[in-house]
Short mmCIF file of C-alpha atoms in Angstrom, two decimals:
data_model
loop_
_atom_site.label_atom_id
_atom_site.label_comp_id
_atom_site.label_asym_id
_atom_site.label_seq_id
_atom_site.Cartn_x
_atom_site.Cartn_y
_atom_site.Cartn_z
CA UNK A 19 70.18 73.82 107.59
CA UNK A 20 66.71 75.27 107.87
CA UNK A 21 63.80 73.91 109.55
CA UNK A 22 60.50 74.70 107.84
CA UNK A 23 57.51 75.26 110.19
CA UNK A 24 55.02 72.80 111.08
CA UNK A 25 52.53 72.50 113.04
CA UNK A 26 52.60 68.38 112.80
CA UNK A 27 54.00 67.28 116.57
CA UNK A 28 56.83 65.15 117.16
CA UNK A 29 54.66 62.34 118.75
CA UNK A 30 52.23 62.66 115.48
CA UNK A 31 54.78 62.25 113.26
CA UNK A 32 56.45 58.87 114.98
CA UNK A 33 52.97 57.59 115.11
CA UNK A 34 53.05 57.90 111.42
CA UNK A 35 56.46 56.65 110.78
CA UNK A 36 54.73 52.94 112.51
CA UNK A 37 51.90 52.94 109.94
CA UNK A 38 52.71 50.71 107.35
CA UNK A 39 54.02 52.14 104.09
CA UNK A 40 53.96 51.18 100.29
CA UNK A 41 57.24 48.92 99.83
CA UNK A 42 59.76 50.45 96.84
CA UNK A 43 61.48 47.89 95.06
CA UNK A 44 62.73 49.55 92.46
CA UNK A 45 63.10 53.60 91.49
CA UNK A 46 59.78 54.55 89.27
CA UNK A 47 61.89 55.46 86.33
CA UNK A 48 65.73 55.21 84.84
CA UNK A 49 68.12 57.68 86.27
CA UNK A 50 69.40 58.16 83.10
CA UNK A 51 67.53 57.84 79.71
CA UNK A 52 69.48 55.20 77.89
CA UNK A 53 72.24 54.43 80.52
CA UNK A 54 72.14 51.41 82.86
CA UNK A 55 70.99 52.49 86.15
CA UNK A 56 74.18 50.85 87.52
CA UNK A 57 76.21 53.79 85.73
CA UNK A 58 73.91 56.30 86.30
CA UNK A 59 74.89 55.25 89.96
CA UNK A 60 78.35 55.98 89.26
CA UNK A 61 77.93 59.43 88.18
CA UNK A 62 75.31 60.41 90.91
CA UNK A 63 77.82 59.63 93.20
CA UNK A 64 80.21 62.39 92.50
CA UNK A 65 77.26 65.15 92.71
CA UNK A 66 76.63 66.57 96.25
CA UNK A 67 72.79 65.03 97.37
CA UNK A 68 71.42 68.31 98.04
CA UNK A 69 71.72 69.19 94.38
CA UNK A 70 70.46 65.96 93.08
CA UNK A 71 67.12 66.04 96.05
CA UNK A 72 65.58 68.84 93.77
CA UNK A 73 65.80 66.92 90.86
CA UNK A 74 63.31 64.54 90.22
CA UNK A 75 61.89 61.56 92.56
CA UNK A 76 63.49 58.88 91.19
CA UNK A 77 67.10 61.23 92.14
CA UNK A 78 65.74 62.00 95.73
CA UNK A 79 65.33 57.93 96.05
CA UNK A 80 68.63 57.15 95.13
CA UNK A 81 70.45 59.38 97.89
CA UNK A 82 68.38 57.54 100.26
CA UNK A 83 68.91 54.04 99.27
CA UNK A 84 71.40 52.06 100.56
CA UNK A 85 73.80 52.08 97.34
CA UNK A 86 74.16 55.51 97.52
CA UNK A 87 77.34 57.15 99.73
CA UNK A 88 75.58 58.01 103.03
CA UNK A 89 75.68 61.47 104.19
CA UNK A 90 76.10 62.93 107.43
CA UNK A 91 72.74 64.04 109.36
CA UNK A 92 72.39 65.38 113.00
CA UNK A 93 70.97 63.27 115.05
CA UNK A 94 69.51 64.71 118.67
CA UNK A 95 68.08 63.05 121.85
CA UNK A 96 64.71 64.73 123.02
CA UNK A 97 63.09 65.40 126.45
CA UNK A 98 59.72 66.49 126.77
CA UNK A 99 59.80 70.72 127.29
CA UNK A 100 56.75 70.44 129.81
CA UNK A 101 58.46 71.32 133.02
CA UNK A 102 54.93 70.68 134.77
CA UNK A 103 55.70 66.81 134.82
CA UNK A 104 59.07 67.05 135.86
CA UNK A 105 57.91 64.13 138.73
CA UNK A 106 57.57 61.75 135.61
CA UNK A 107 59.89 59.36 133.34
CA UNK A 108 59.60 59.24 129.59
CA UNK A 109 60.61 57.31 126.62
CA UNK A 110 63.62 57.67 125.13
CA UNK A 111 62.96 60.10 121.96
CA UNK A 112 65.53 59.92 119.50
CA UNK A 113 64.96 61.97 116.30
CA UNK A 114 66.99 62.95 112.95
CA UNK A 115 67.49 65.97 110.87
CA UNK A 116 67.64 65.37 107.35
CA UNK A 117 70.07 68.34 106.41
CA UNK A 118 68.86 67.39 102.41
CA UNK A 119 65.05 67.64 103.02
CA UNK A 120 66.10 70.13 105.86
CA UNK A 121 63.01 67.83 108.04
CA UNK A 122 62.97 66.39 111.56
CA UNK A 123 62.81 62.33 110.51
CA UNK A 124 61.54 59.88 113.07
CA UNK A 125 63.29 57.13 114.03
CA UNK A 126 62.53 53.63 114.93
CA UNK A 127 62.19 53.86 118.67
CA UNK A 128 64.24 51.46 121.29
CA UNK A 129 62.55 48.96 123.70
CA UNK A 130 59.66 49.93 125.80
CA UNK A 131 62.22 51.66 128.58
CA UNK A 132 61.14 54.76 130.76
CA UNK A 133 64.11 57.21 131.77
CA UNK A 134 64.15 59.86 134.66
CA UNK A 135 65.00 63.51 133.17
CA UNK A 136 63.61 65.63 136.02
CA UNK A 137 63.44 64.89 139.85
CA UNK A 138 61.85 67.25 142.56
CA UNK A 139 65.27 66.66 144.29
CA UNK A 140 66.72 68.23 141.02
CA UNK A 141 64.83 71.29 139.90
CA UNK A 142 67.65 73.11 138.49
CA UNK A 143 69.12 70.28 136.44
CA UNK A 144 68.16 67.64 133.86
CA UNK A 145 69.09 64.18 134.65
CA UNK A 146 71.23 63.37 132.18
CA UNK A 147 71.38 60.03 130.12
CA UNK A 148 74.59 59.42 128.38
CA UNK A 149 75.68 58.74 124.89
CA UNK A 150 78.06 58.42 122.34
CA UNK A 151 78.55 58.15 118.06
CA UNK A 152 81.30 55.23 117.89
CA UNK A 153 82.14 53.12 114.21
CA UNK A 154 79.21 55.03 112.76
CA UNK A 155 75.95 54.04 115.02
CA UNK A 156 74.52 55.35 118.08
CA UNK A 157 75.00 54.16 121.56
CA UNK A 158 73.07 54.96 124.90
CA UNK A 159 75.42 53.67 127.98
CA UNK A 160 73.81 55.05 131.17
CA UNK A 161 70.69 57.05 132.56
CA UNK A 162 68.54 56.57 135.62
CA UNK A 163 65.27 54.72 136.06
CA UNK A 164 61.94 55.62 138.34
CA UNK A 165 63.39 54.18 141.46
CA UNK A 166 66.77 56.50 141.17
CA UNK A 167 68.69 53.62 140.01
CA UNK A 168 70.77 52.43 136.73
CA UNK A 169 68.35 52.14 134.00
CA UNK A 170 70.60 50.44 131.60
CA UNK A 171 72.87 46.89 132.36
CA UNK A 172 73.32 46.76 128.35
CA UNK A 173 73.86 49.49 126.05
CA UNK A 174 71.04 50.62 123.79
CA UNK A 175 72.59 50.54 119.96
CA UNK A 176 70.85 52.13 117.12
CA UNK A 177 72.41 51.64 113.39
CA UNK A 178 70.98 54.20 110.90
CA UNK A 179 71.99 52.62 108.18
CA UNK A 180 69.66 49.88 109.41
CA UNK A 181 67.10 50.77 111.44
CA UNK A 182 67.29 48.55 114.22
CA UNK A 183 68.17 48.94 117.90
CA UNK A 184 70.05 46.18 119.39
CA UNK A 185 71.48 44.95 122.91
CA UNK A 186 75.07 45.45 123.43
CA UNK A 187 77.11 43.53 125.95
CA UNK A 188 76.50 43.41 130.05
CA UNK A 189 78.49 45.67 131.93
CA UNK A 190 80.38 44.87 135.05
CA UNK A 191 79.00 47.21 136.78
CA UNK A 192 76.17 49.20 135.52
CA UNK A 193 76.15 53.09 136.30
CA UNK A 194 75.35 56.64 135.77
CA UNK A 195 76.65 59.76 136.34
CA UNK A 196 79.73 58.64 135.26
CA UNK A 197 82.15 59.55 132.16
CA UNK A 198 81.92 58.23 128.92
CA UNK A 199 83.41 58.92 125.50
CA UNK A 200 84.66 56.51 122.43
CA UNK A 201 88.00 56.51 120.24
CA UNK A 202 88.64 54.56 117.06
CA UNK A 203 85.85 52.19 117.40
CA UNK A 204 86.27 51.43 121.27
CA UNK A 205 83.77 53.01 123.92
CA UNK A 206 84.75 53.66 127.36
CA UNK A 207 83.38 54.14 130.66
CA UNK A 208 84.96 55.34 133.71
CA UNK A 209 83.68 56.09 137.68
CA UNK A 210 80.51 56.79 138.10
CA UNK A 211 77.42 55.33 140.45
CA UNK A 212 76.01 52.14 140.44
CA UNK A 213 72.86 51.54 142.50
CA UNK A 214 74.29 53.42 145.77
CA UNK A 215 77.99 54.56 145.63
CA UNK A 216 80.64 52.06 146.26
CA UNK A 217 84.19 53.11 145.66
CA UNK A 218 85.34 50.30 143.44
CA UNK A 219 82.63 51.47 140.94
CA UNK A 220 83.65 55.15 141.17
CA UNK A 221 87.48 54.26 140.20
CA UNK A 222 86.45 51.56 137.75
CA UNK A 223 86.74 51.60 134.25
CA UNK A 224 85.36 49.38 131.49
CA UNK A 225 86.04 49.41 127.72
CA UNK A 226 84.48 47.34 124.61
CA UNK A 227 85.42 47.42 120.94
CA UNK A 228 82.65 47.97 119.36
CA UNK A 229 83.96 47.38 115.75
CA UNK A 230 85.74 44.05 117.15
CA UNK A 231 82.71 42.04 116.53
CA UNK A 232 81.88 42.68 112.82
CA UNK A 233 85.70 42.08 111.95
CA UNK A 234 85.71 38.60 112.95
CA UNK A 235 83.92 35.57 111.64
CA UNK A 236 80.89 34.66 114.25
CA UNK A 237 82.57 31.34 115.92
CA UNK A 238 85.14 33.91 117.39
CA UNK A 239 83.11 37.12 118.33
CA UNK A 240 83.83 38.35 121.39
CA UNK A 241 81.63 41.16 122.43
CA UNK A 242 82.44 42.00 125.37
CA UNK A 243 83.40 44.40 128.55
CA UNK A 244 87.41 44.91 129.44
CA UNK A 245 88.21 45.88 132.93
CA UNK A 246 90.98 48.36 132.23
CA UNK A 247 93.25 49.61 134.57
CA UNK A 248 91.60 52.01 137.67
CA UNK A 249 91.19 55.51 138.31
CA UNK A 250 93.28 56.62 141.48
CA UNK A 251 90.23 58.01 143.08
CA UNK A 252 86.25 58.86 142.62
CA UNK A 253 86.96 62.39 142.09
CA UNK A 254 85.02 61.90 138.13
CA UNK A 255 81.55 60.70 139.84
CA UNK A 256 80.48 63.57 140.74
CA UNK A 257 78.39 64.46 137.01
CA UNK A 258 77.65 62.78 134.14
CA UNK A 259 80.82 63.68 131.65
CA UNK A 260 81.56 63.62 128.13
CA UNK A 261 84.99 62.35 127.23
CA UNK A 262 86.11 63.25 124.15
CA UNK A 263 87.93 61.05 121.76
CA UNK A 264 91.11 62.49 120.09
CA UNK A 265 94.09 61.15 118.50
CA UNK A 266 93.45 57.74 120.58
CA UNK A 267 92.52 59.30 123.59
CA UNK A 268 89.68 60.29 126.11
CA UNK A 269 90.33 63.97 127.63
CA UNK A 270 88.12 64.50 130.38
CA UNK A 271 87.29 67.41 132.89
CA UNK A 272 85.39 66.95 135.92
CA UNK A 273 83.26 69.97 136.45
CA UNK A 274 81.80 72.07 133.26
CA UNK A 275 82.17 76.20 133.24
CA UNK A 276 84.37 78.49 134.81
CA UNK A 277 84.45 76.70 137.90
CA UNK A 278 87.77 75.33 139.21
CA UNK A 279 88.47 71.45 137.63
CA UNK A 280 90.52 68.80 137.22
CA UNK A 281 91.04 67.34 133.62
CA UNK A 282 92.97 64.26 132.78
CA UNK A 283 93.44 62.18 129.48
CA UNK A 284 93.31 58.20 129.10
CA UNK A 285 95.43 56.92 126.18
CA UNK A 286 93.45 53.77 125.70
CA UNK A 287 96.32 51.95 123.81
CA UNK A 288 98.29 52.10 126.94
CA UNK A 289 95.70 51.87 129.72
CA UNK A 290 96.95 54.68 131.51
CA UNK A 291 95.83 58.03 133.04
CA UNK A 292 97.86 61.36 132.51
CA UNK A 293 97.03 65.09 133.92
CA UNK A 294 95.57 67.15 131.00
CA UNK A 295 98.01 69.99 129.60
CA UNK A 296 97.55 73.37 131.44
CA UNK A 297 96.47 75.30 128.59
CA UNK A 298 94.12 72.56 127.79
CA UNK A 299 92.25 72.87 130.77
CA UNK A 300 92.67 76.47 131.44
CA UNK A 301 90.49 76.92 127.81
CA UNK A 302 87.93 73.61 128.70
CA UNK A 303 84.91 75.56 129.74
CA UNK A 304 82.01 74.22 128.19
CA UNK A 305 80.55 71.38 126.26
CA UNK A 306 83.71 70.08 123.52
CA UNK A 307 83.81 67.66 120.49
CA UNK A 308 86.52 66.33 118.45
CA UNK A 309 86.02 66.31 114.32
CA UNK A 310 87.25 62.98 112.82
CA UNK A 311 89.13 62.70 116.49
CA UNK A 312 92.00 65.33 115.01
CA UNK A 313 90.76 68.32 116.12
CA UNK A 314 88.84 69.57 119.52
CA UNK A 315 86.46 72.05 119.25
CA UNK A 316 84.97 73.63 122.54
CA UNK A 317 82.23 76.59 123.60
CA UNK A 318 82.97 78.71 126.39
CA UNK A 319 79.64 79.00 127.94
CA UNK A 320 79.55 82.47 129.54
CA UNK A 321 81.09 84.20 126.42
CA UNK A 322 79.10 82.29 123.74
CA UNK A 323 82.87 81.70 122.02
CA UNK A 324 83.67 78.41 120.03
CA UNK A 325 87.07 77.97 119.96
CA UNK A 326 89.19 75.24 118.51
CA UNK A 327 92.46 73.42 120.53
CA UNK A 328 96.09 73.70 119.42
CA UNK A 329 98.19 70.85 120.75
CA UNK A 330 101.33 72.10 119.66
CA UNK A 331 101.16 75.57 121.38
CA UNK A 332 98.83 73.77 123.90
CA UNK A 333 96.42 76.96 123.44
CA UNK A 334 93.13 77.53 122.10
CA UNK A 335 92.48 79.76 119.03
CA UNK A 336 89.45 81.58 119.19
CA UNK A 337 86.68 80.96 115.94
CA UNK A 338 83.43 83.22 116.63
CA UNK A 339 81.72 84.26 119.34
CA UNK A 340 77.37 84.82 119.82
CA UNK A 341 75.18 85.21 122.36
CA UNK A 342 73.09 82.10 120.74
CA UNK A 343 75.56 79.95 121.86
CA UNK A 344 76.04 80.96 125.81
CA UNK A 345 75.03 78.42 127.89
CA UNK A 346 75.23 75.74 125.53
CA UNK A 347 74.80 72.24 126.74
CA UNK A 348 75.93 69.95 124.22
CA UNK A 349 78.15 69.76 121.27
CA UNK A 350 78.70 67.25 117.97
CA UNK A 351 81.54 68.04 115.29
CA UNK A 352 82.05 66.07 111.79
CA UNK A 353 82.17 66.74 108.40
CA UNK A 354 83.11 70.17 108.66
CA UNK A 355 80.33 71.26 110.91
CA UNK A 356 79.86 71.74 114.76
CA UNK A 357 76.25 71.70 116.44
CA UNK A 358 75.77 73.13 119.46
CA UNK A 359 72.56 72.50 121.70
CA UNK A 360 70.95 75.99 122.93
CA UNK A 361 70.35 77.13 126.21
CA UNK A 362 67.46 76.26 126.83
CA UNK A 363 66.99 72.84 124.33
CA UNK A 364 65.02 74.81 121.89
CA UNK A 365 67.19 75.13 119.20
CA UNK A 366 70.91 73.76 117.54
CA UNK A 367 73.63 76.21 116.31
CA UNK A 368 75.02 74.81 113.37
CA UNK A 369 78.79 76.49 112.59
CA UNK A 370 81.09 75.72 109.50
CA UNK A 371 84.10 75.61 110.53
CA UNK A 372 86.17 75.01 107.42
CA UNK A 373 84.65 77.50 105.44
CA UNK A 374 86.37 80.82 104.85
CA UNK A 375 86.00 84.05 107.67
CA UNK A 376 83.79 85.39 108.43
CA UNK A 377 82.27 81.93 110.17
CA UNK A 378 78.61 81.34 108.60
CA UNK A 379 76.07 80.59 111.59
CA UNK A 380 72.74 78.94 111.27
CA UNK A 381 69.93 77.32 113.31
CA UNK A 382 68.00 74.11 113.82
CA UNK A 383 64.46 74.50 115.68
CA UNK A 384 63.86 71.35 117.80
CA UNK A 385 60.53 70.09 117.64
CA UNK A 386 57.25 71.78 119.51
CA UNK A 387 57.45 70.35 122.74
CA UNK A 388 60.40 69.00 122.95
CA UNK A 389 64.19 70.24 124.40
CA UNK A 390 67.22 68.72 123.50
CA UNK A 391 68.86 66.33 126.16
CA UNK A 392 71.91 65.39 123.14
CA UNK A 393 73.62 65.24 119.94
CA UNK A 394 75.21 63.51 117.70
CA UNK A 395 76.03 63.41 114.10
CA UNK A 396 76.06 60.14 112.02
CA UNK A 397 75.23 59.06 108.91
CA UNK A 398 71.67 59.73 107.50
CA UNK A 399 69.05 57.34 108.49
CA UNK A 400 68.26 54.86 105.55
CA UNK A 401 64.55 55.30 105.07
CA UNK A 402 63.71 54.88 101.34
CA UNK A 403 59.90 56.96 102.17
CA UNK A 404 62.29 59.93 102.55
CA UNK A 405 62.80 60.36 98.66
CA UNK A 406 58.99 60.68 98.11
#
């Protein structure tokens, strides 16, 4: 991926995406001289979309519209960079990179809801707000509001392949700081603090299947919160954590870096808690991510080294190691790919992992004035003005 310079800002370029916009109906010209555009379709298909974007316009519309296979773009949560309002709550920011026009894409943005990333009380740290890619949309669980308090009673869900943000169901018992992760279709959330810390929140732990309520017909939609069975303490409120899905499980470690932790895994078909492998959680020392939920890829932070899990020796095999990738923060894996957040929220280290040594390393600037708070990758956003 590249990222061409601009000096167009991030807020600019939302305000544009509200302006209203010529309607496309129909692509300008055939696809094909002489075939049916329906088999031209077929065809297309096959060829990768970054061969067929330098085509023609009618070609760059087609990978865009909603016929066309979606492909996978990274998706990243934004902060604003100026440390001089750190006092202040923002908007949620939520932005796409189009890997194909290799362009930052706004995005439809949710309701009207201010979130707390900085806090006198915190200079060192971010304030983190919590989310997760689950049955192929976006969803923000937990984050804290103005008055120190759960921002969010519903998750925030955003479909790209849409472009709406909707409501998901009430939790129980709405929280932050706590750990969340999702596994074939089902998000989770475990521990945590609701609006002062109470120990039945901190061992609680909820679950909803997301893809439960577009299987069945609407008279018997259920969308709703599960009380699953409890942690035995509150030891996992104590930071906001990422639990990654893999093979039907969450694995989850309660403190990131080298310092001493405890990790334990949730298989969420039996509702029960396990201890985490020793070699497992002798390796876990940074950000990790699971690609397609088979395999878990993880950074360790002080080194700068990306290494990738093996649950058969119950060791991790190390992949390539840079100094643009100590310190790293965050961390998204699919289709071949893992994205790591810099250091300091100023850039993403994109890393193909399936292609032959030596590994092939490349960067994503994030957008002047703006520092990455997380990421995610999902398919692109459907936005037919992309293929002008």
């Amino acid at each position: 991926m590249t990222n061409p310079t601009s000096t167009t800002t991030l807020k600019h370029q939302i305000a544009a995406a509200k302006r209203p916009r010529p309607h496309h109906t129909a692509v300008e010209q055939s696809l094909f001289t002489g075939i049916p555009d329906h088999l031209s379709h077929i065809c297309l298909s096959r060829v990768p979309p970054s061969k067929l974007f330098a085509v023609c316009r009618s070609w760059r519309r087609l990978i865009y519209s909603p016929s066309f296979p979606p492909f996978l773009s990274l998706y990243a949560l934004f902060i604003p960079a100026d440390n001089h309002h750190h006092h202040l709550s923002n908007p949620l920011q939520l932005v796409s990179f189009d890997p194909i026009s290799a362009k930052w894409q706004p995005l439809p943005q949710p309701l009207p809801l201010r979130f707390l990333f900085r806090h006198p009380s915190f200079i060192s740290r971010r304030i983190p707000v919590q989310s997760v890619a689950v049955a192929s949309k976006l969803v923000v669980l937990a984050a804290t509001n103005d008055d120190f308090l759960p921002a969010l009673s519903q998750p925030l869900i955003f479909d790209p392949l849409t472009g709406n943000w909707t409501l998901g169901p009430q939790l129980a018992a709405p929280r932050r700081w706590c750990a969340a992760g999702a596994s074939r279709g089902a998000v989770i959330v475990a521990s945590g603090v609701g609006p002062q810390y109470n120990t039945d929140v901190a061992r609680s732990v909820e679950k909803w299947d997301v893809d439960s309520h577009h299987h069945q017909p609407p008279c018997h939609r259920r969308w709703t919160w599960q009380k699953m069975g409890n942690l035995k303490d509150g030891r996992f409120s104590r930071d906001a954590i990422d639990a990654v899905g893999w093979r039907g499980k969450l694995c989850m470690v309660n403190v990131s870096g080298d310092a001493a932790k405890e990790g334990i895994i949730y298989d969420i078909d039996k509702d029960s808690w396990v201890e985490m492998p020793a070699g497992m959680l002798a390796g876990w020392r940074g950000p990790a991510a699971a690609m397609d939920e088979e395999t878990i890829y993880a950074i360790d932070e002080s080194k700068g080294l990306l290494k990738k899990y093996d649950h058969v020796k119950d060791v991790w095999a190390e992949l390539v190691e840079d100094d643009r990738l100590k310190g790293s923060h965050h961390l998204a894996a699919a289709g071949g790919k893992v994205c790591i957040s810099g250091a300091k929220g100023r850039t993403i280290v994109v890393v193909d992992v399936v292609a032959p040594p030596p590994a092939r390393l490349w960067e994503v600037e994030a957008p002047p004035g703006f520092q990455v708070s997380a990421i995610h990758i999902l398919p692109r956003f459907s936005n037919s003005n992309n293929g002008n």
